[in-house]
Short mmCIF file of C-alpha atoms in Angstrom, two decimals:
data_model
loop_
_atom_site.label_atom_id
_atom_site.label_comp_id
_atom_site.label_asym_id
_atom_site.label_seq_id
_atom_site.Cartn_x
_atom_site.Cartn_y
_atom_site.Cartn_z
CA MET P 186 -0.23 -0.03 -0.12
CA MET P 187 1.34 3.59 -1.08
CA LEU P 188 1.39 6.31 1.60
CA PRO P 189 1.22 9.62 -0.45
CA GLY P 190 3.53 12.10 0.89
CA ARG P 191 5.33 9.91 2.89
CA VAL P 192 8.84 8.18 3.04
CA VAL P 193 9.97 4.69 4.71
CA ALA P 194 12.12 6.61 6.75
CA ASP P 195 9.52 9.01 8.13
CA TYR P 196 9.47 8.42 12.12
CA ALA P 197 5.77 7.32 11.98
CA LEU P 198 6.87 4.30 10.02
CA ASN P 199 10.40 3.65 11.27
CA PRO P 200 10.55 5.22 14.98
CA THR P 201 14.07 4.47 15.27
CA LYS P 202 15.26 5.94 11.71
CA GLN P 203 17.15 2.88 11.08
CA PRO P 204 18.68 2.58 7.63
CA LEU P 205 16.92 0.27 5.12
CA GLU P 206 19.81 -1.90 4.70
CA HIS P 207 19.82 -2.50 8.37
CA ALA P 208 16.42 -4.68 7.98
CA MET P 209 18.41 -7.02 5.36
CA SER P 210 21.27 -7.83 7.56
CA MET P 211 22.19 -11.30 8.50
CA THR P 212 25.26 -10.37 10.42
CA PHE P 213 26.12 -12.07 13.80
CA SER P 214 28.87 -11.02 15.84
CA GLY P 215 30.45 -12.27 19.13
CA GLN P 216 27.18 -13.89 20.19
CA VAL P 217 26.05 -17.15 21.65
CA ALA P 218 23.24 -19.55 20.58
CA LEU P 219 21.81 -22.52 22.16
CA VAL P 220 20.58 -25.34 20.10
CA THR P 221 18.65 -28.19 22.05
CA GLY P 222 18.29 -31.53 20.14
CA GLY P 223 21.70 -30.78 18.76
CA ALA P 224 23.14 -34.22 18.38
CA ALA P 225 22.11 -35.04 15.08
CA GLY P 226 19.76 -33.84 12.09
CA ILE P 227 18.49 -30.46 12.24
CA GLY P 228 19.56 -29.74 15.47
CA ARG P 229 23.11 -30.45 14.53
CA ALA P 230 22.85 -28.65 11.18
CA THR P 231 21.84 -25.48 12.67
CA ALA P 232 24.60 -25.51 15.41
CA LEU P 233 27.17 -25.92 12.51
CA ALA P 234 25.40 -23.00 10.60
CA PHE P 235 25.37 -20.65 13.79
CA ALA P 236 29.21 -21.76 14.19
CA ARG P 237 30.05 -20.84 10.61
CA GLU P 238 28.44 -17.30 11.27
CA GLY P 239 31.17 -16.94 14.12
CA LEU P 240 28.64 -17.41 17.06
CA LYS P 241 29.65 -19.56 20.18
CA VAL P 242 27.33 -22.59 20.30
CA VAL P 243 25.96 -24.57 23.12
CA VAL P 244 24.66 -27.85 22.18
CA ALA P 245 22.36 -29.51 24.53
CA ASP P 246 20.95 -33.27 24.14
CA LEU P 247 20.31 -36.57 25.54
CA ASP P 248 22.48 -38.30 23.26
CA LEU P 249 26.05 -37.76 24.62
CA ALA P 250 27.98 -39.19 21.81
CA GLY P 251 26.09 -37.31 19.11
CA GLY P 252 26.38 -33.91 21.28
CA GLU P 253 30.16 -34.29 21.41
CA ALA P 254 30.37 -35.20 17.86
CA THR P 255 28.40 -31.91 16.89
CA VAL P 256 30.96 -29.96 19.05
CA ALA P 257 33.67 -31.78 17.65
CA LEU P 258 32.67 -31.02 14.13
CA ILE P 259 32.58 -27.25 15.14
CA HIS P 260 35.72 -27.17 16.80
CA ALA P 261 37.43 -28.95 13.56
CA ALA P 262 36.08 -26.09 11.58
CA GLY P 263 37.64 -23.59 13.77
CA GLY P 264 34.70 -22.72 15.74
CA GLU P 265 33.82 -22.68 19.49
CA ALA P 266 31.29 -24.79 21.26
CA LEU P 267 30.25 -26.57 24.13
CA PHE P 268 28.12 -29.82 25.00
CA ILE P 269 25.91 -29.97 28.04
CA ALA P 270 23.64 -32.94 28.40
CA CYS P 271 20.20 -32.26 29.22
CA ASP P 272 16.66 -33.90 29.34
CA VAL P 273 14.44 -30.99 28.40
CA THR P 274 11.71 -32.80 30.21
CA ARG P 275 13.25 -32.37 33.48
CA ASP P 276 13.07 -28.64 35.10
CA ALA P 277 16.05 -29.06 37.30
CA GLU P 278 18.30 -30.18 34.27
CA VAL P 279 16.95 -27.25 32.12
CA ARG P 280 17.46 -24.90 34.70
CA GLN P 281 21.36 -26.24 35.31
CA LEU P 282 21.66 -26.14 31.24
CA HIS P 283 21.05 -22.21 31.12
CA GLU P 284 23.08 -21.77 34.58
CA ARG P 285 26.13 -23.64 32.80
CA LEU P 286 25.70 -21.69 29.53
CA ILE P 287 25.86 -18.37 31.32
CA ALA P 288 28.77 -19.49 33.46
CA ALA P 289 30.86 -20.56 30.26
CA TYR P 290 29.83 -17.49 27.75
CA GLY P 291 28.18 -14.88 30.06
CA ARG P 292 25.16 -14.27 27.70
CA LEU P 293 22.62 -15.92 25.59
CA ASP P 294 21.51 -14.34 22.29
CA TYR P 295 19.66 -16.87 20.25
CA ALA P 296 17.85 -20.09 21.54
CA TYR P 297 16.77 -22.87 19.13
CA ASN P 298 14.51 -25.25 20.88
CA ASN P 299 14.56 -28.13 18.56
CA ALA P 300 14.48 -31.22 20.79
CA GLY P 301 11.77 -33.48 19.76
CA ILE P 302 10.13 -36.88 19.97
CA GLU P 303 9.54 -39.18 16.98
CA ILE P 304 5.60 -39.18 15.67
CA GLU P 305 3.52 -42.34 16.19
CA GLN P 306 2.16 -44.04 13.54
CA GLY P 307 -1.48 -45.29 14.46
CA ARG P 308 -4.92 -43.93 14.53
CA LEU P 309 -5.95 -42.09 17.73
CA ALA P 310 -7.79 -44.91 19.58
CA GLU P 311 -4.67 -46.97 19.17
CA GLY P 312 -2.41 -44.67 20.95
CA SER P 313 -1.01 -45.37 24.51
CA GLU P 314 -0.77 -43.26 27.78
CA ALA P 315 2.96 -43.68 27.65
CA GLU P 316 3.19 -42.56 24.07
CA PHE P 317 1.02 -39.47 24.67
CA ASP P 318 3.22 -38.48 27.71
CA ALA P 319 6.41 -39.07 25.92
CA ILE P 320 5.42 -36.93 22.91
CA MET P 321 3.89 -34.13 25.13
CA GLY P 322 6.80 -34.42 27.27
CA VAL P 323 9.56 -33.56 25.14
CA ASN P 324 7.72 -31.48 22.22
CA VAL P 325 5.73 -29.23 24.67
CA LYS P 326 6.78 -29.18 28.16
CA GLY P 327 10.44 -29.48 26.90
CA VAL P 328 9.81 -26.05 24.80
CA TRP P 329 8.09 -24.64 27.72
CA LEU P 330 10.66 -25.39 30.09
CA CYS P 331 13.37 -23.97 27.91
CA MET P 332 11.61 -20.70 27.12
CA LYS P 333 10.90 -20.23 30.97
CA TYR P 334 14.80 -20.08 31.37
CA GLN P 335 15.47 -18.40 28.20
CA LEU P 336 13.20 -15.21 28.78
CA PRO P 337 14.64 -14.08 31.72
CA LEU P 338 18.13 -14.16 30.21
CA LEU P 339 17.21 -12.44 27.21
CA LEU P 340 15.34 -9.97 29.09
CA ALA P 341 18.29 -9.16 31.53
CA GLN P 342 20.52 -8.24 28.38
CA GLY P 343 17.80 -6.11 26.57
CA GLY P 344 16.70 -8.74 23.64
CA GLY P 345 17.36 -11.51 21.85
CA ALA P 346 15.55 -14.31 19.75
CA ILE P 347 13.67 -17.57 20.08
CA VAL P 348 12.99 -20.01 17.34
CA ASN P 349 10.89 -23.15 18.31
CA THR P 350 10.69 -26.23 15.89
CA ALA P 351 6.92 -27.04 15.18
CA SER P 352 5.89 -28.78 12.00
CA VAL P 353 3.51 -28.69 9.31
CA ALA P 354 1.69 -31.33 11.52
CA GLY P 355 0.87 -28.35 13.75
CA LEU P 356 -0.96 -26.32 11.17
CA GLY P 357 -3.63 -28.63 10.31
CA ALA P 358 -4.76 -32.21 10.62
CA ALA P 359 -2.37 -35.30 10.65
CA PRO P 360 -4.17 -38.64 10.54
CA LYS P 361 -2.34 -41.34 12.31
CA MET P 362 -0.34 -38.94 14.21
CA SER P 363 -2.52 -37.01 16.18
CA ILE P 364 -0.61 -37.00 19.42
CA TYR P 365 2.20 -35.74 17.36
CA SER P 366 0.15 -33.14 15.55
CA ALA P 367 -1.55 -32.01 19.10
CA SER P 368 2.07 -31.46 20.55
CA LYS P 369 3.23 -29.01 17.51
CA HIS P 370 0.03 -27.12 17.72
CA ALA P 371 0.82 -26.74 21.26
CA VAL P 372 4.25 -25.54 20.31
CA ILE P 373 2.77 -22.96 17.84
CA GLY P 374 0.56 -21.66 20.66
CA LEU P 375 3.56 -21.28 23.02
CA THR P 376 5.28 -19.60 20.40
CA LYS P 377 2.79 -17.02 19.35
CA SER P 378 1.72 -16.36 23.15
CA ALA P 379 5.28 -15.74 24.31
CA ALA P 380 5.78 -13.66 21.20
CA ILE P 381 2.90 -11.12 22.18
CA GLU P 382 3.90 -11.04 25.77
CA TYR P 383 7.48 -10.08 25.09
CA ALA P 384 7.13 -8.00 21.97
CA LYS P 385 7.73 -4.87 23.39
CA LYS P 386 10.65 -6.07 25.45
CA GLY P 387 13.10 -6.75 22.48
CA ILE P 388 12.49 -10.28 22.24
CA ARG P 389 11.43 -12.05 19.15
CA VAL P 390 9.79 -15.56 19.31
CA ASN P 391 9.01 -17.61 16.19
CA ALA P 392 8.68 -20.99 14.77
CA VAL P 393 9.94 -22.93 11.78
CA CYS P 394 7.28 -25.57 10.54
CA PRO P 395 9.25 -28.29 8.28
CA ALA P 396 7.42 -30.76 6.19
CA VAL P 397 9.31 -34.24 5.74
CA ILE P 398 12.97 -33.57 6.12
CA ASP P 399 15.71 -35.95 5.27
CA THR P 400 16.70 -36.79 9.16
CA ASP P 401 17.73 -40.18 11.03
CA MET P 402 14.09 -39.82 12.41
CA PHE P 403 12.96 -39.90 8.88
CA ARG P 404 14.81 -42.80 7.98
CA ARG P 405 13.88 -44.88 10.82
CA ALA P 406 10.26 -44.07 10.31
CA TYR P 407 10.25 -44.83 6.54
CA GLU P 408 13.14 -47.42 5.91
CA ALA P 409 10.93 -50.44 6.47
CA ASP P 410 8.64 -49.63 3.61
CA PRO P 411 10.18 -47.64 0.66
CA ARG P 412 6.74 -46.94 -0.83
CA LYS P 413 6.33 -44.51 2.15
CA ALA P 414 9.39 -42.84 1.39
CA GLU P 415 8.18 -42.22 -2.08
CA PHE P 416 4.90 -41.30 -0.91
CA ALA P 417 6.49 -38.78 1.51
CA ALA P 418 8.70 -37.06 -1.35
CA ALA P 419 5.25 -36.82 -3.40
CA MET P 420 3.61 -35.02 -0.91
CA HIS P 421 5.85 -31.93 -1.65
CA PRO P 422 5.04 -29.96 -4.89
CA VAL P 423 8.77 -29.68 -5.70
CA GLY P 424 9.05 -33.54 -5.74
CA ARG P 425 11.38 -34.16 -2.90
CA ILE P 426 11.86 -34.20 0.82
CA GLY P 427 13.66 -31.24 2.47
CA THR P 428 17.24 -31.07 3.91
CA VAL P 429 18.39 -30.22 7.52
CA GLU P 430 20.61 -27.40 5.96
CA GLU P 431 17.45 -25.94 4.53
CA ILE P 432 15.57 -25.77 7.85
CA ALA P 433 19.12 -24.65 9.46
CA SER P 434 18.86 -21.46 6.81
CA ALA P 435 15.43 -20.67 7.79
CA VAL P 436 16.40 -20.63 11.67
CA LEU P 437 19.23 -18.38 11.01
CA TYR P 438 17.17 -16.00 9.30
CA LEU P 439 14.61 -15.72 11.80
CA CYS P 440 17.23 -15.46 14.52
CA SER P 441 18.95 -12.45 12.45
CA ASP P 442 18.45 -8.45 11.99
CA GLY P 443 16.79 -9.58 8.64
CA ALA P 444 13.78 -10.73 10.57
CA ALA P 445 13.64 -7.76 12.87
CA PHE P 446 10.07 -7.08 12.27
CA THR P 447 8.84 -10.91 12.47
CA THR P 448 7.53 -12.20 15.59
CA GLY P 449 5.16 -14.73 16.45
CA HIS P 450 5.33 -16.21 12.91
CA CYS P 451 5.27 -19.90 12.06
CA LEU P 452 7.51 -20.24 9.07
CA THR P 453 6.88 -23.34 6.72
CA VAL P 454 9.78 -24.84 4.90
CA ASP P 455 7.74 -27.49 3.16
CA GLY P 456 8.40 -27.60 -0.15
CA GLY P 457 4.98 -26.09 -1.16
CA ALA P 458 3.09 -28.97 0.88
CA THR P 459 0.73 -26.65 2.76
CA ALA P 460 -0.04 -24.56 -0.60
CA ILE P 461 -2.24 -27.22 -1.95
#
């Protein structure tokens, strides 16, 4: 929409009078990022991407070997990283994670809450209470606990950004994965609510909503039936599933100054799947 007689730099449209190029910046400098679920897949790819941009990275996961391997890859590339074992469903461990992060690096600028659990593969009435508790515990309680401890740290230093991993399964119906779908709807609710609560505090909270991505989780789910893998690729108008690097790029964008006017947003990275 054009506004006659006004310019983009006008105070009413741009109160800080920041130059337009600031909004396109993807630059990170001397900052600290936390990635949960960083032992493999999307989490590892994002941790490596943060490190390539010069950030110090804290990798958190229950998988000790995988988490240490991610840190070793960062060190081998000349980056700085620290692994901290953490069960995101346990309040004490999440609190200690953030205490150790601050003790090591003194600050937190970006948090990517990515730790998640695999989907169930059955109709709703076939699910178990244990399955429900496990999925909700990691995917919902884990995100809530992490944000519970991240937000005060970001407030104390005057701002920052949080990105949560949701899913296209959180944007609509997901037959035969109703618990997982419900958990990702909840992540979107947490994301949007926190974004509004902290919008004027310099903190942005967004989510990424991947479709099917080539991860170990995907391979475990589909390797027993190649026909399912072919169907998964066909779900996406681009004709393939996504890569972990493509999700990492989306996360970095949402953390960057290029997304300075973006909060409460759920960015679909889905090869066109939700456009159908």
